[in-house]
mmCIF file of N, CA and C in Angstrom:
data_model
loop_
_atom_site.group_PDB
_atom_site.id
_atom_site.type_symbol
_atom_site.label_atom_id
_atom_site.label_comp_id
_atom_site.label_asym_id
_atom_site.label_seq_id
_atom_site.Cartn_x
_atom_site.Cartn_y
_atom_site.Cartn_z
ATOM 1 N N GLY A 8 -10.883 22.344 -2.796
ATOM 2 C CA GLY A 8 -10.281 21.405 -3.712
ATOM 3 C C GLY A 8 -11.292 20.388 -4.175
ATOM 4 N N THR A 9 -10.969 19.775 -5.281
ATOM 5 C CA THR A 9 -11.817 18.748 -5.855
ATOM 6 C C THR A 9 -11.411 17.392 -5.300
ATOM 7 N N LYS A 10 -12.393 16.644 -4.867
ATOM 8 C CA LYS A 10 -12.137 15.321 -4.306
ATOM 9 C C LYS A 10 -12.233 14.277 -5.406
ATOM 10 N N ALA A 11 -11.216 13.393 -5.505
ATOM 11 C CA ALA A 11 -11.227 12.330 -6.506
ATOM 12 C C ALA A 11 -12.223 11.245 -6.098
ATOM 13 N N ALA A 12 -12.831 10.643 -7.090
ATOM 14 C CA ALA A 12 -13.772 9.554 -6.841
ATOM 15 C C ALA A 12 -13.012 8.322 -6.363
ATOM 16 N N PRO A 13 -13.584 7.531 -5.468
ATOM 17 C CA PRO A 13 -12.922 6.307 -5.016
ATOM 18 C C PRO A 13 -12.730 5.323 -6.175
ATOM 19 N N VAL A 14 -11.690 4.524 -6.102
ATOM 20 C CA VAL A 14 -11.397 3.507 -7.115
ATOM 21 C C VAL A 14 -11.373 2.152 -6.426
ATOM 22 N N ASP A 15 -12.082 1.183 -6.998
ATOM 23 C CA ASP A 15 -12.132 -0.164 -6.426
ATOM 24 C C ASP A 15 -10.952 -1.001 -6.910
ATOM 25 N N PHE A 16 -10.369 -1.771 -5.991
ATOM 26 C CA PHE A 16 -9.308 -2.725 -6.297
ATOM 27 C C PHE A 16 -9.735 -4.072 -5.715
ATOM 28 N N LYS A 17 -9.598 -5.135 -6.497
ATOM 29 C CA LYS A 17 -9.987 -6.479 -6.065
ATOM 30 C C LYS A 17 -8.775 -7.199 -5.482
ATOM 31 N N ALA A 18 -8.953 -7.880 -4.348
ATOM 32 C CA ALA A 18 -7.888 -8.690 -3.765
ATOM 33 C C ALA A 18 -7.680 -9.902 -4.672
ATOM 34 N N VAL A 19 -6.484 -10.016 -5.278
ATOM 35 C CA VAL A 19 -6.206 -11.112 -6.204
ATOM 36 C C VAL A 19 -5.249 -12.142 -5.604
ATOM 37 N N LYS A 20 -4.606 -11.788 -4.490
ATOM 38 C CA LYS A 20 -3.724 -12.731 -3.801
ATOM 39 C C LYS A 20 -3.762 -12.410 -2.318
ATOM 40 N N VAL A 21 -4.031 -13.422 -1.502
ATOM 41 C CA VAL A 21 -4.056 -13.241 -0.054
ATOM 42 C C VAL A 21 -3.311 -14.415 0.570
ATOM 43 N N THR A 22 -2.229 -14.116 1.291
ATOM 44 C CA THR A 22 -1.503 -15.142 2.037
ATOM 45 C C THR A 22 -1.397 -14.667 3.480
ATOM 46 N N ALA A 23 -0.695 -15.415 4.289
ATOM 47 C CA ALA A 23 -0.525 -15.034 5.696
ATOM 48 C C ALA A 23 0.289 -13.758 5.844
ATOM 49 N N THR A 24 1.123 -13.417 4.847
ATOM 50 C CA THR A 24 2.008 -12.249 4.975
ATOM 51 C C THR A 24 1.879 -11.247 3.831
ATOM 52 N N GLU A 25 0.998 -11.486 2.874
ATOM 53 C CA GLU A 25 0.917 -10.584 1.713
ATOM 54 C C GLU A 25 -0.507 -10.508 1.178
ATOM 55 N N VAL A 26 -0.879 -9.299 0.744
ATOM 56 C CA VAL A 26 -2.154 -9.084 0.057
ATOM 57 C C VAL A 26 -1.865 -8.239 -1.171
ATOM 58 N N VAL A 27 -2.379 -8.672 -2.327
ATOM 59 C CA VAL A 27 -2.210 -7.927 -3.569
ATOM 60 C C VAL A 27 -3.598 -7.544 -4.080
ATOM 61 N N PHE A 28 -3.787 -6.244 -4.307
ATOM 62 C CA PHE A 28 -5.031 -5.722 -4.859
ATOM 63 C C PHE A 28 -4.747 -5.276 -6.289
ATOM 64 N N GLU A 29 -5.719 -5.493 -7.196
ATOM 65 C CA GLU A 29 -5.501 -5.144 -8.595
ATOM 66 C C GLU A 29 -6.728 -4.492 -9.208
ATOM 67 N N ASN A 30 -6.472 -3.542 -10.113
ATOM 68 C CA ASN A 30 -7.498 -2.954 -10.970
ATOM 69 C C ASN A 30 -6.771 -2.591 -12.258
ATOM 70 N N LEU A 31 -6.760 -3.512 -13.220
ATOM 71 C CA LEU A 31 -5.991 -3.327 -14.446
ATOM 72 C C LEU A 31 -6.557 -2.234 -15.342
ATOM 73 N N ALA A 32 -7.798 -1.807 -15.113
ATOM 74 C CA ALA A 32 -8.399 -0.730 -15.898
ATOM 75 C C ALA A 32 -7.963 0.653 -15.393
ATOM 76 N N HIS A 33 -7.394 0.722 -14.197
ATOM 77 C CA HIS A 33 -6.977 1.996 -13.612
ATOM 78 C C HIS A 33 -5.647 2.416 -14.221
ATOM 79 N N ASP A 34 -5.425 3.737 -14.361
ATOM 80 C CA ASP A 34 -4.181 4.200 -14.972
ATOM 81 C C ASP A 34 -2.967 3.942 -14.066
ATOM 82 N N PHE A 35 -2.941 4.516 -12.894
ATOM 83 C CA PHE A 35 -1.867 4.256 -11.932
ATOM 84 C C PHE A 35 -2.409 4.465 -10.541
ATOM 85 N N PRO A 36 -2.211 3.556 -9.665
ATOM 86 C CA PRO A 36 -1.556 2.265 -9.846
ATOM 87 C C PRO A 36 -2.538 1.223 -10.365
ATOM 88 N N LYS A 37 -2.012 0.155 -10.897
ATOM 89 C CA LYS A 37 -2.826 -0.995 -11.293
ATOM 90 C C LYS A 37 -2.824 -2.046 -10.189
ATOM 91 N N ARG A 38 -1.739 -2.042 -9.381
ATOM 92 C CA ARG A 38 -1.610 -2.982 -8.282
ATOM 93 C C ARG A 38 -1.169 -2.255 -7.020
ATOM 94 N N ILE A 39 -1.687 -2.720 -5.890
ATOM 95 C CA ILE A 39 -1.260 -2.252 -4.574
ATOM 96 C C ILE A 39 -0.898 -3.500 -3.782
ATOM 97 N N ILE A 40 0.330 -3.540 -3.287
ATOM 98 C CA ILE A 40 0.839 -4.719 -2.597
ATOM 99 C C ILE A 40 1.183 -4.350 -1.162
ATOM 100 N N TYR A 41 0.706 -5.153 -0.223
ATOM 101 C CA TYR A 41 1.073 -5.005 1.187
ATOM 102 C C TYR A 41 1.735 -6.305 1.621
ATOM 103 N N ARG A 42 2.914 -6.189 2.227
ATOM 104 C CA ARG A 42 3.634 -7.375 2.674
ATOM 105 C C ARG A 42 4.143 -7.147 4.085
ATOM 106 N N GLN A 43 3.859 -8.099 4.969
ATOM 107 C CA GLN A 43 4.375 -8.026 6.333
ATOM 108 C C GLN A 43 5.864 -8.338 6.298
ATOM 109 N N THR A 44 6.652 -7.518 6.985
ATOM 110 C CA THR A 44 8.084 -7.744 7.074
ATOM 111 C C THR A 44 8.461 -7.869 8.539
ATOM 112 N N GLU A 45 9.671 -8.289 8.795
ATOM 113 C CA GLU A 45 10.123 -8.377 10.180
ATOM 114 C C GLU A 45 10.185 -6.963 10.750
ATOM 115 N N GLY A 46 9.333 -6.674 11.711
ATOM 116 C CA GLY A 46 9.325 -5.365 12.346
ATOM 117 C C GLY A 46 8.547 -4.290 11.619
ATOM 118 N N GLY A 47 7.764 -4.665 10.600
ATOM 119 C CA GLY A 47 7.035 -3.614 9.921
ATOM 120 C C GLY A 47 6.142 -4.095 8.789
ATOM 121 N N LEU A 48 5.939 -3.204 7.831
ATOM 122 C CA LEU A 48 5.054 -3.444 6.704
ATOM 123 C C LEU A 48 5.680 -2.809 5.476
ATOM 124 N N PHE A 49 5.575 -3.492 4.344
ATOM 125 C CA PHE A 49 6.064 -2.982 3.077
ATOM 126 C C PHE A 49 4.857 -2.792 2.175
ATOM 127 N N ALA A 50 4.745 -1.638 1.559
ATOM 128 C CA ALA A 50 3.672 -1.381 0.608
ATOM 129 C C ALA A 50 4.297 -0.960 -0.714
ATOM 130 N N ARG A 51 3.658 -1.330 -1.814
ATOM 131 C CA ARG A 51 4.138 -0.944 -3.146
ATOM 132 C C ARG A 51 2.929 -0.653 -4.018
ATOM 133 N N VAL A 52 3.009 0.430 -4.782
ATOM 134 C CA VAL A 52 2.014 0.728 -5.804
ATOM 135 C C VAL A 52 2.739 0.639 -7.133
ATOM 136 N N GLU A 53 2.091 0.041 -8.151
ATOM 137 C CA GLU A 53 2.795 -0.151 -9.416
ATOM 138 C C GLU A 53 1.830 -0.322 -10.571
ATOM 139 N N ASP A 54 2.382 -0.139 -11.780
ATOM 140 C CA ASP A 54 1.714 -0.574 -12.998
ATOM 141 C C ASP A 54 2.741 -1.440 -13.724
ATOM 142 N N ASP A 55 2.630 -1.607 -15.020
ATOM 143 C CA ASP A 55 3.553 -2.494 -15.730
ATOM 144 C C ASP A 55 4.897 -1.838 -16.036
ATOM 145 N N LYS A 56 5.020 -0.522 -15.835
ATOM 146 C CA LYS A 56 6.247 0.187 -16.194
ATOM 147 C C LYS A 56 6.948 0.860 -15.030
ATOM 148 N N ARG A 57 6.237 1.168 -13.971
ATOM 149 C CA ARG A 57 6.845 1.910 -12.856
ATOM 150 C C ARG A 57 6.213 1.484 -11.533
ATOM 151 N N GLY A 58 6.917 1.808 -10.472
ATOM 152 C CA GLY A 58 6.403 1.480 -9.162
ATOM 153 C C GLY A 58 7.026 2.368 -8.101
ATOM 154 N N GLU A 59 6.385 2.401 -6.956
ATOM 155 C CA GLU A 59 6.898 3.182 -5.839
ATOM 156 C C GLU A 59 6.726 2.355 -4.562
ATOM 157 N N ASP A 60 7.808 2.271 -3.773
ATOM 158 C CA ASP A 60 7.818 1.477 -2.554
ATOM 159 C C ASP A 60 7.634 2.353 -1.319
ATOM 160 N N PHE A 61 6.959 1.793 -0.324
ATOM 161 C CA PHE A 61 6.720 2.472 0.940
ATOM 162 C C PHE A 61 7.046 1.526 2.094
ATOM 163 N N PRO A 62 8.339 1.397 2.443
ATOM 164 C CA PRO A 62 8.672 0.557 3.594
ATOM 165 C C PRO A 62 8.293 1.277 4.884
ATOM 166 N N MET A 63 7.683 0.547 5.808
ATOM 167 C CA MET A 63 7.267 1.126 7.088
ATOM 168 C C MET A 63 7.759 0.214 8.205
ATOM 169 N N ARG A 64 8.060 0.799 9.346
ATOM 170 C CA ARG A 64 8.486 -0.015 10.473
ATOM 171 C C ARG A 64 7.689 0.386 11.700
ATOM 172 N N ALA A 65 7.513 -0.565 12.573
ATOM 173 C CA ALA A 65 6.781 -0.314 13.811
ATOM 174 C C ALA A 65 7.646 0.527 14.741
ATOM 175 N N VAL A 66 7.036 1.508 15.383
ATOM 176 C CA VAL A 66 7.740 2.344 16.360
ATOM 177 C C VAL A 66 6.898 2.409 17.629
ATOM 178 N N PRO A 67 7.557 2.540 18.769
ATOM 179 C CA PRO A 67 6.784 2.633 20.019
ATOM 180 C C PRO A 67 5.942 3.910 20.043
ATOM 181 N N CYS A 68 4.797 3.802 20.631
ATOM 182 C CA CYS A 68 3.904 4.948 20.776
ATOM 183 C C CYS A 68 3.737 5.222 22.265
ATOM 184 N N SER A 69 3.883 6.476 22.652
ATOM 185 C CA SER A 69 3.782 6.805 24.061
ATOM 186 C C SER A 69 2.373 6.595 24.597
ATOM 187 N N GLY A 70 1.385 6.793 23.739
ATOM 188 C CA GLY A 70 0.007 6.582 24.141
ATOM 189 C C GLY A 70 -0.546 7.647 25.063
ATOM 190 N N GLY A 71 0.250 8.598 25.426
ATOM 191 C CA GLY A 71 -0.213 9.647 26.327
ATOM 192 C C GLY A 71 -0.147 11.012 25.665
ATOM 193 N N ARG A 72 -0.664 11.981 26.362
ATOM 194 C CA ARG A 72 -0.635 13.348 25.849
ATOM 195 C C ARG A 72 0.664 14.019 26.285
ATOM 196 N N ARG A 73 1.134 14.881 25.448
ATOM 197 C CA ARG A 73 2.340 15.657 25.811
ATOM 198 C C ARG A 73 1.971 16.724 26.829
ATOM 199 N N GLN A 74 2.826 16.870 27.768
ATOM 200 C CA GLN A 74 2.616 17.912 28.769
ATOM 201 C C GLN A 74 3.277 19.200 28.283
ATOM 202 N N PRO A 75 2.621 20.361 28.489
ATOM 203 C CA PRO A 75 3.223 21.635 28.039
ATOM 204 C C PRO A 75 4.487 21.963 28.791
#
């Protein structure tokens, strides 16, 4: 497969609970938003007409290997 070239996004807003990255020259997304939520993380990719949300929540991790 063909690998896409990396795209740079500049951090345009940084707070204690949110970071917004932007590259208005990029087709989609133009913005990537990460927001800390109670018990997890919310991410959104968007341009001026559409967007897609990625809510995530923290889950316990066993930290060990599964036994056969």
